[in-house]
Amino acid sequence: MSTIAIVGAGPQLGRAIGRRFAAEGFDVALIARNRTTLRAVADDLSDTGARVEVFPADVTDRPALHAALTAAEERLGPIDVLEYSPAPTPADLRRAPLVEATKVTVDSVLAQLDLYLLGGVAAVQHVLPGMLERGTGTVLVTSGAGSGPIIAPHVANVQIATGGMRNWILNLHAALSGTGVYAAHVAIAAFIGQGGHDSQPQTIADAYWRLHTERTEAELVVQDLPDDYLEQGLADKFVES
């Protein structure tokens, strides 16, 4: 059995990616902060026939992230596919608010760098040496499309961090040519689960599987935003009711 580790696994996209890869014979390691959420996702995937294990960890706690990935390898075997897609909670956004482009400060960027760029570097560098040694593996790193493909000035401090992450993954894609290891960036310009067909988690998860199997594109842009996306603001999951 192959293994996919989903870092930042949640009830929408993470669950859909887990189900899609489990359908192809993968075991699934779910990594995120909230054990209750992870357990609910794992329970939902229990009918797939795959081994699905949860490993709670905060990606901003590098030793905890390392321990979670190590435990996943010990329980499920080498990580063949790493998918990295952390997202803030409403509590995170209260602690480290989103900042518009004219109001960006050093402090407003630091927390976003920790979550997106530095967490991504830590996760990828944990699995990459083993992938290179085996001569096979896939790294899929996800961010909002404000990381480069579109303009989102209302969340500029996040885009500084995700833009750096995107740039690194595009360069990693080029650097890995000929090694058997594949890396790609996924830029999601959609309100996942809220819009049309292209915004649905399963549709996006199918695209991840295609990236993994075709292994050609450096970047996939999922574009399904309404024309008034700047006025609509954040997706519902980031807004407390």
mmCIF file of C-alpha atoms in Angstrom:
data_model
loop_
_atom_site.group_PDB
_atom_site.id
_atom_site.type_symbol
_atom_site.label_atom_id
_atom_site.label_comp_id
_atom_site.label_asym_id
_atom_site.label_seq_id
_atom_site.Cartn_x
_atom_site.Cartn_y
_atom_site.Cartn_z
ATOM 1 C CA MET A 1 0.000 0.000 0.000
ATOM 2 C CA SER A 2 1.111 3.540 -0.739
ATOM 3 C CA THR A 3 0.583 6.327 1.807
ATOM 4 C CA ILE A 4 -0.578 9.911 1.481
ATOM 5 C CA ALA A 5 -0.025 12.357 4.339
ATOM 6 C CA ILE A 6 -2.497 15.253 4.316
ATOM 7 C CA VAL A 7 -1.180 18.108 6.452
ATOM 8 C CA GLY A 8 -3.923 20.547 7.359
ATOM 9 C CA ALA A 9 -6.588 17.887 6.814
ATOM 10 C CA GLY A 10 -10.083 19.265 7.300
ATOM 11 C CA PRO A 11 -13.693 18.263 6.696
ATOM 12 C CA GLN A 12 -13.893 19.574 3.142
ATOM 13 C CA LEU A 13 -10.855 19.389 0.877
ATOM 14 C CA GLY A 14 -8.719 17.204 3.152
ATOM 15 C CA ARG A 15 -11.490 14.653 3.480
ATOM 16 C CA ALA A 16 -12.120 14.665 -0.284
ATOM 17 C CA ILE A 17 -8.423 14.192 -1.082
ATOM 18 C CA GLY A 18 -8.220 11.374 1.442
ATOM 19 C CA ARG A 19 -11.243 9.644 -0.074
ATOM 20 C CA ARG A 20 -9.933 10.068 -3.638
ATOM 21 C CA PHE A 21 -6.522 8.600 -2.868
ATOM 22 C CA ALA A 22 -7.978 5.865 -0.661
ATOM 23 C CA ALA A 23 -10.106 4.807 -3.641
ATOM 24 C CA GLU A 24 -6.853 4.236 -5.525
ATOM 25 C CA GLY A 25 -5.380 2.016 -2.805
ATOM 26 C CA PHE A 26 -3.612 4.575 -0.613
ATOM 27 C CA ASP A 27 -3.483 4.522 3.149
ATOM 28 C CA VAL A 28 -4.169 7.951 4.620
ATOM 29 C CA ALA A 29 -2.382 9.889 7.381
ATOM 30 C CA LEU A 30 -4.376 12.897 8.569
ATOM 31 C CA ILE A 31 -2.435 15.689 10.277
ATOM 32 C CA ALA A 32 -3.921 18.869 11.769
ATOM 33 C CA ARG A 33 -4.322 20.540 15.132
ATOM 34 C CA ASN A 34 -7.821 19.462 16.115
ATOM 35 C CA ARG A 35 -8.039 15.799 17.129
ATOM 36 C CA THR A 36 -11.857 15.871 17.109
ATOM 37 C CA THR A 37 -11.973 17.140 13.535
ATOM 38 C CA LEU A 38 -9.370 14.613 12.441
ATOM 39 C CA ARG A 39 -11.297 11.787 14.084
ATOM 40 C CA ALA A 40 -14.503 12.848 12.304
ATOM 41 C CA VAL A 41 -12.703 12.852 8.942
ATOM 42 C CA ALA A 42 -11.161 9.464 9.678
ATOM 43 C CA ASP A 43 -14.552 8.047 10.638
ATOM 44 C CA ASP A 44 -16.011 9.334 7.378
ATOM 45 C CA LEU A 45 -13.263 7.514 5.455
ATOM 46 C CA SER A 46 -13.743 4.253 7.345
ATOM 47 C CA ASP A 47 -15.813 2.780 4.499
ATOM 48 C CA THR A 48 -12.973 3.103 1.975
ATOM 49 C CA GLY A 49 -11.105 -0.011 3.086
ATOM 50 C CA ALA A 50 -7.923 2.023 3.558
ATOM 51 C CA ARG A 51 -6.007 2.360 6.781
ATOM 52 C CA VAL A 52 -6.733 5.873 7.996
ATOM 53 C CA GLU A 53 -4.804 7.205 10.991
ATOM 54 C CA VAL A 54 -4.831 10.574 12.741
ATOM 55 C CA PHE A 55 -1.756 12.423 13.991
ATOM 56 C CA PRO A 56 -2.636 15.714 15.721
ATOM 57 C CA ALA A 57 -0.002 18.419 15.330
ATOM 58 C CA ASP A 58 0.257 22.162 14.842
ATOM 59 C CA VAL A 59 2.365 22.994 11.771
ATOM 60 C CA THR A 60 3.784 26.031 13.577
ATOM 61 C CA ASP A 61 5.213 23.662 16.205
ATOM 62 C CA ARG A 62 8.030 22.155 14.172
ATOM 63 C CA PRO A 63 8.972 19.370 16.625
ATOM 64 C CA ALA A 64 5.306 18.325 16.831
ATOM 65 C CA LEU A 65 4.982 18.313 13.052
ATOM 66 C CA HIS A 66 8.148 16.250 12.726
ATOM 67 C CA ALA A 67 6.859 13.816 15.359
ATOM 68 C CA ALA A 68 3.505 13.471 13.583
ATOM 69 C CA LEU A 69 5.110 12.735 10.222
ATOM 70 C CA THR A 70 7.520 10.284 11.839
ATOM 71 C CA ALA A 71 4.635 8.506 13.569
ATOM 72 C CA ALA A 72 2.749 8.337 10.276
ATOM 73 C CA GLU A 73 5.736 6.679 8.633
ATOM 74 C CA GLU A 74 6.074 4.211 11.487
ATOM 75 C CA ARG A 75 2.386 3.270 11.366
ATOM 76 C CA LEU A 76 1.693 3.379 7.630
ATOM 77 C CA GLY A 77 5.067 3.141 5.919
ATOM 78 C CA PRO A 78 6.985 5.640 3.783
ATOM 79 C CA ILE A 79 5.053 8.725 2.718
ATOM 80 C CA ASP A 80 4.632 8.505 -1.054
ATOM 81 C CA VAL A 81 2.492 11.638 -1.406
ATOM 82 C CA LEU A 82 2.588 14.738 0.803
ATOM 83 C CA GLU A 83 -0.279 17.200 0.505
ATOM 84 C CA TYR A 84 0.190 20.426 2.486
ATOM 85 C CA SER A 85 -2.815 22.730 2.833
ATOM 86 C CA PRO A 86 -3.007 24.499 6.204
ATOM 87 C CA ALA A 87 -5.736 27.044 6.821
ATOM 88 C CA PRO A 88 -6.448 29.462 9.659
ATOM 89 C CA THR A 89 -9.398 29.105 11.998
ATOM 90 C CA PRO A 90 -11.541 32.055 13.104
ATOM 91 C CA ALA A 91 -9.513 32.047 16.350
ATOM 92 C CA ASP A 92 -6.303 32.308 14.329
ATOM 93 C CA LEU A 93 -7.716 35.271 12.454
ATOM 94 C CA ARG A 94 -8.572 37.045 15.688
ATOM 95 C CA ARG A 95 -5.028 36.535 16.924
ATOM 96 C CA ALA A 96 -3.328 37.349 13.596
ATOM 97 C CA PRO A 97 -5.816 39.334 11.482
ATOM 98 C CA LEU A 98 -5.765 39.582 7.735
ATOM 99 C CA VAL A 99 -4.273 42.894 6.613
ATOM 100 C CA GLU A 100 -4.958 44.973 3.517
ATOM 101 C CA ALA A 101 -2.013 45.840 1.277
ATOM 102 C CA THR A 102 -1.509 49.442 2.425
ATOM 103 C CA LYS A 103 -1.500 48.409 6.096
ATOM 104 C CA VAL A 104 0.954 45.510 6.034
ATOM 105 C CA THR A 105 3.525 45.544 8.836
ATOM 106 C CA VAL A 106 6.380 43.228 9.691
ATOM 107 C CA ASP A 107 4.446 41.768 12.618
ATOM 108 C CA SER A 108 1.363 41.135 10.486
ATOM 109 C CA VAL A 109 3.442 39.011 8.106
ATOM 110 C CA LEU A 110 5.384 36.944 10.630
ATOM 111 C CA ALA A 111 2.493 34.729 11.770
ATOM 112 C CA GLN A 112 1.533 34.024 8.155
ATOM 113 C CA LEU A 113 5.100 33.062 7.277
ATOM 114 C CA ASP A 114 5.063 30.637 10.191
ATOM 115 C CA LEU A 115 1.866 28.923 9.073
ATOM 116 C CA TYR A 116 2.355 28.776 5.328
ATOM 117 C CA LEU A 117 5.974 29.086 4.257
ATOM 118 C CA LEU A 118 7.927 27.764 7.248
ATOM 119 C CA GLY A 119 5.443 25.006 8.010
ATOM 120 C CA GLY A 120 5.549 23.984 4.363
ATOM 121 C CA VAL A 121 9.336 23.928 4.290
ATOM 122 C CA ALA A 122 9.398 21.769 7.430
ATOM 123 C CA ALA A 123 6.844 19.288 6.096
ATOM 124 C CA VAL A 124 8.434 18.958 2.671
ATOM 125 C CA GLN A 125 11.957 18.631 3.990
ATOM 126 C CA HIS A 126 10.823 15.859 6.301
ATOM 127 C CA VAL A 127 9.655 13.649 3.423
ATOM 128 C CA LEU A 128 11.857 14.810 0.554
ATOM 129 C CA PRO A 129 15.116 12.987 1.438
ATOM 130 C CA GLY A 130 13.310 9.649 1.582
ATOM 131 C CA MET A 131 11.533 10.323 -1.686
ATOM 132 C CA LEU A 132 14.813 11.188 -3.397
ATOM 133 C CA GLU A 133 16.457 8.066 -2.002
ATOM 134 C CA ARG A 134 13.596 5.903 -3.297
ATOM 135 C CA GLY A 135 13.469 7.792 -6.606
ATOM 136 C CA THR A 136 9.736 8.384 -6.393
ATOM 137 C CA GLY A 137 7.265 10.609 -4.593
ATOM 138 C CA THR A 138 4.828 13.482 -4.971
ATOM 139 C CA VAL A 139 4.632 16.799 -3.124
ATOM 140 C CA LEU A 140 1.470 18.872 -3.592
ATOM 141 C CA VAL A 141 1.369 22.219 -1.797
ATOM 142 C CA THR A 142 -1.825 24.232 -1.694
ATOM 143 C CA SER A 143 -2.599 27.911 -1.180
ATOM 144 C CA GLY A 144 -5.112 30.503 -2.233
ATOM 145 C CA ALA A 145 -4.624 31.860 -5.718
ATOM 146 C CA GLY A 146 -3.669 35.233 -4.240
ATOM 147 C CA SER A 147 -0.237 33.617 -3.917
ATOM 148 C CA GLY A 148 0.359 34.754 -7.477
ATOM 149 C CA PRO A 149 -2.228 33.930 -10.136
ATOM 150 C CA ILE A 150 -4.784 36.519 -8.943
ATOM 151 C CA ILE A 151 -4.738 39.767 -6.984
ATOM 152 C CA ALA A 152 -6.263 39.782 -3.478
ATOM 153 C CA PRO A 153 -5.208 43.056 -1.794
ATOM 154 C CA HIS A 154 -7.564 42.541 1.177
ATOM 155 C CA VAL A 155 -5.412 39.631 2.432
ATOM 156 C CA ALA A 156 -1.994 40.982 1.502
ATOM 157 C CA ASN A 157 -0.080 39.750 4.554
ATOM 158 C CA VAL A 158 -1.154 36.166 3.798
ATOM 159 C CA GLN A 159 -0.198 36.512 0.147
ATOM 160 C CA ILE A 160 3.332 37.576 1.048
ATOM 161 C CA ALA A 161 3.742 34.224 2.795
ATOM 162 C CA THR A 162 1.891 32.093 0.255
ATOM 163 C CA GLY A 163 3.633 33.886 -2.607
ATOM 164 C CA GLY A 164 6.962 32.823 -1.148
ATOM 165 C CA MET A 165 5.709 29.276 -0.733
ATOM 166 C CA ARG A 166 4.434 29.182 -4.312
ATOM 167 C CA ASN A 167 7.733 30.500 -5.674
ATOM 168 C CA TRP A 168 9.660 27.841 -3.768
ATOM 169 C CA ILE A 169 7.451 24.980 -4.990
ATOM 170 C CA LEU A 170 7.687 26.142 -8.610
ATOM 171 C CA ASN A 171 11.466 26.170 -8.240
ATOM 172 C CA LEU A 172 11.369 22.798 -6.488
ATOM 173 C CA HIS A 173 9.392 21.390 -9.420
ATOM 174 C CA ALA A 174 12.196 22.450 -11.742
ATOM 175 C CA ALA A 175 14.966 21.244 -9.423
ATOM 176 C CA LEU A 176 13.430 17.764 -9.119
ATOM 177 C CA SER A 177 13.357 17.146 -12.870
ATOM 178 C CA GLY A 178 14.791 13.715 -13.638
ATOM 179 C CA THR A 179 14.777 12.522 -10.009
ATOM 180 C CA GLY A 180 11.478 10.634 -10.077
ATOM 181 C CA VAL A 181 10.091 13.009 -7.453
ATOM 182 C CA TYR A 182 7.388 15.463 -8.496
ATOM 183 C CA ALA A 183 6.307 18.727 -6.855
ATOM 184 C CA ALA A 184 3.476 21.043 -7.811
ATOM 185 C CA HIS A 185 1.625 24.026 -6.409
ATOM 186 C CA VAL A 186 -2.175 24.191 -6.329
ATOM 187 C CA ALA A 187 -3.636 27.696 -6.289
ATOM 188 C CA ILE A 188 -7.300 27.654 -5.322
ATOM 189 C CA ALA A 189 -9.366 30.616 -6.484
ATOM 190 C CA ALA A 190 -12.684 29.303 -5.183
ATOM 191 C CA PHE A 191 -14.932 29.290 -2.151
ATOM 192 C CA ILE A 192 -14.606 25.554 -1.553
ATOM 193 C CA GLY A 193 -17.983 23.885 -1.169
ATOM 194 C CA GLN A 194 -19.883 27.139 -1.770
ATOM 195 C CA GLY A 195 -19.755 27.692 -5.510
ATOM 196 C CA GLY A 196 -20.374 25.665 -8.630
ATOM 197 C CA HIS A 197 -19.062 22.291 -9.771
ATOM 198 C CA ASP A 198 -15.442 23.424 -9.940
ATOM 199 C CA SER A 199 -15.571 24.622 -6.306
ATOM 200 C CA GLN A 200 -16.691 21.294 -4.899
ATOM 201 C CA PRO A 201 -14.163 19.348 -2.818
ATOM 202 C CA GLN A 202 -14.496 16.147 -4.834
ATOM 203 C CA THR A 203 -13.905 17.978 -8.123
ATOM 204 C CA ILE A 204 -10.742 19.548 -6.722
ATOM 205 C CA ALA A 205 -9.620 16.214 -5.233
ATOM 206 C CA ASP A 206 -9.951 14.619 -8.675
ATOM 207 C CA ALA A 207 -7.556 17.288 -9.973
ATOM 208 C CA TYR A 208 -5.038 16.366 -7.266
ATOM 209 C CA TRP A 209 -5.153 12.760 -8.382
ATOM 210 C CA ARG A 210 -4.581 13.854 -11.969
ATOM 211 C CA LEU A 211 -1.555 15.919 -10.920
ATOM 212 C CA HIS A 212 -0.126 12.930 -9.074
ATOM 213 C CA THR A 213 -0.605 10.534 -11.980
ATOM 214 C CA GLU A 214 0.286 12.801 -14.918
ATOM 215 C CA ARG A 215 3.212 14.497 -13.116
ATOM 216 C CA THR A 216 3.744 17.268 -15.653
ATOM 217 C CA GLU A 217 2.281 20.578 -14.447
ATOM 218 C CA ALA A 218 4.202 22.816 -12.070
ATOM 219 C CA GLU A 219 0.980 24.515 -11.021
ATOM 220 C CA LEU A 220 -2.750 23.963 -11.131
ATOM 221 C CA VAL A 221 -5.032 26.980 -10.758
ATOM 222 C CA VAL A 222 -8.591 26.188 -9.682
ATOM 223 C CA GLN A 223 -10.535 29.223 -10.887
ATOM 224 C CA ASP A 224 -14.166 29.421 -9.836
ATOM 225 C CA LEU A 225 -14.508 32.749 -8.065
ATOM 226 C CA PRO A 226 -17.491 35.029 -8.707
ATOM 227 C CA ASP A 227 -16.815 38.406 -10.273
ATOM 228 C CA ASP A 228 -17.460 40.135 -6.936
ATOM 229 C CA TYR A 229 -15.070 37.969 -4.923
ATOM 230 C CA LEU A 230 -13.346 40.987 -3.394
ATOM 231 C CA GLU A 231 -16.669 42.277 -2.065
ATOM 232 C CA GLN A 232 -17.691 38.856 -0.741
ATOM 233 C CA GLY A 233 -14.599 38.624 1.450
ATOM 234 C CA LEU A 234 -13.697 35.368 3.166
ATOM 235 C CA ALA A 235 -15.169 31.929 2.667
ATOM 236 C CA ASP A 236 -17.859 30.963 5.165
ATOM 237 C CA LYS A 237 -15.609 28.575 7.099
ATOM 238 C CA PHE A 238 -13.409 31.485 8.197
ATOM 239 C CA VAL A 239 -16.322 33.594 9.462
ATOM 240 C CA GLU A 240 -17.805 32.908 12.887
ATOM 241 C CA SER A 241 -21.586 32.661 12.903
#
